[in-house]
Amino acid sequence: MKKIPVCETVLDGNELKYVEDAIKTGWISSSGNYVKDFENAFSGYCGVKHGVAVCNGTVALHLALTALNIKKGDEVIIPDFTMIACAFSVCYTGAIPVFVDAEKNSWNIDPQKIEEKITKKTKAIIAVHIFGVPCNMNVLKDIALKHNLFLIEDAAEAHGAEYFGKKVGSLSDIACFSFFANKNITTGEGGMVLTNNDELNERLRYYKNLCFPLNAGRTYLHEDIGFNYRMSNLHAALGLAQTEKIDYYVSLRREHGVIYRELLKNIAGIHFQNYDKNSNPSFWMNGIYLTKEYGKTRNELLEKLTENEIDYRLFFNGMHRQNSLKNFGCKVDEEFPISDILADNGFYLPSSSNLKEEDIMFICDIIKNFQK
Ligand SMILES: *Cc1c(COP(=O)(O)O)cnc(C)c1O
């Protein structure tokens, strides 16, 4: 393992106690109180009425799209610069993901470039809060309203981030989270879908559990094709413990984001993700991209970091570069200049909740001195 990892899990609350309790009582499947408690705790934290726990963030997205009745023949607008699960979840429904380039400052989907991609088939927009920086939701909401589209949040990277004082996950028709090991809070593998809509909540619960009728008892008659996307009580036990400390973990990540930005702010050729003054990002990962003013290439800097046992991750390759999506029928032969700049020049720096301030100073010194 590298000396300073990109991300470490921090399980320093009631995790062991709750998991032990689940084991001792024998409730380890998805029937168990921790599932309900975690759903209530996390949805309550986000200020949303319903939370539906599932086994990962990818299926959270698929379940949300299914609940919205997105299907073959439809199109769903997603950012080009995002994690592959956003696109795949759309493909699972049979609908076609349509890519929109990133916005230069925020690296989120560029609202200015959305309307040109809307067709009669468009049903929804997925807004991904990349690296914990909230999208410009007011503009996205206006576009969705004007064209009668569902607005979905993929908040997998943004637990605790706020926009005009409201938590992400509460800013759309339906929102999805991941609790993978590197996210702001974790259950190892896990996810959740949030909605204020009672009918959507019922559809989520129905499709998540193999379309067993919700209120009819076990008839073993199924009217629709459903999925087993249930979260286990063991994972939910972790999730409840993590949610109890979420404000603390998010505040740590926020502090680290501020320190990185402060220490690297006067270095030519280093660019951080910007954000709206009315938002309070959670800085899940602190990414930068280099331009030639830095004087060294990305590869040269990454080698320097490796020499010093500092871990990093490259940015996503845009969706238009994915052969899987091209073969699926997605339109990839357009220009996505910002997404390309990010993919070719960007990477993120260590960003764990438990990162030490002295580590950030060490990392920033190396970046600073290497430029000279
Ligand atoms: C992590 C992530 C997902 C997928 O979550 P998993 O739990 O790994 O399936 C989806 N979208 C984004 C933006 C992510 O970062």
Short mmCIF file of C-alpha atoms and ligand atoms in Angstrom, two decimals, residues 56-58 61 82-83 85-86 128 154 156-157 178 180 183 190, ligand 1:
data_model
loop_
_atom_site.label_atom_id
_atom_site.label_comp_id
_atom_site.label_asym_id
_atom_site.label_seq_id
_atom_site.Cartn_x
_atom_site.Cartn_y
_atom_site.Cartn_z
CA ASN A 56 -25.13 -0.56 -4.59
CA GLY A 57 -25.23 2.81 -6.32
CA THR A 58 -25.44 1.40 -9.83
CA LEU A 61 -29.80 4.39 -10.59
CA THR A 82 -19.07 10.96 -15.30
CA MET A 83 -18.68 7.52 -13.81
CA ALA A 85 -22.52 3.47 -13.90
CA CYS A 86 -24.64 6.47 -14.94
CA VAL A 128 -24.33 14.15 -11.37
CA ASP A 154 -26.81 11.05 -8.99
CA ALA A 156 -23.08 9.22 -5.25
CA GLU A 157 -20.11 11.56 -4.81
CA SER A 178 -23.73 5.01 -3.41
CA PHE A 180 -19.11 2.15 -1.83
CA LYS A 183 -17.59 7.46 -0.72
CA GLY A 190 -24.57 -0.19 -0.88
C1 LIG B 1 -19.65 5.44 -7.26
C2 LIG B 1 -20.57 6.01 -8.24
C3 LIG B 1 -21.67 5.28 -8.74
C4 LIG B 1 -21.85 3.81 -8.54
O1 LIG B 1 -21.92 3.36 -7.27
P1 LIG B 1 -21.57 1.83 -6.93
O2 LIG B 1 -22.05 1.75 -5.51
O3 LIG B 1 -20.11 1.67 -7.06
O4 LIG B 1 -22.36 0.95 -7.83
C5 LIG B 1 -22.56 5.93 -9.56
N1 LIG B 1 -22.39 7.21 -9.92
C6 LIG B 1 -21.33 7.93 -9.51
C7 LIG B 1 -21.20 9.34 -9.95
C8 LIG B 1 -20.37 7.35 -8.68
O5 LIG B 1 -19.31 8.05 -8.29
#
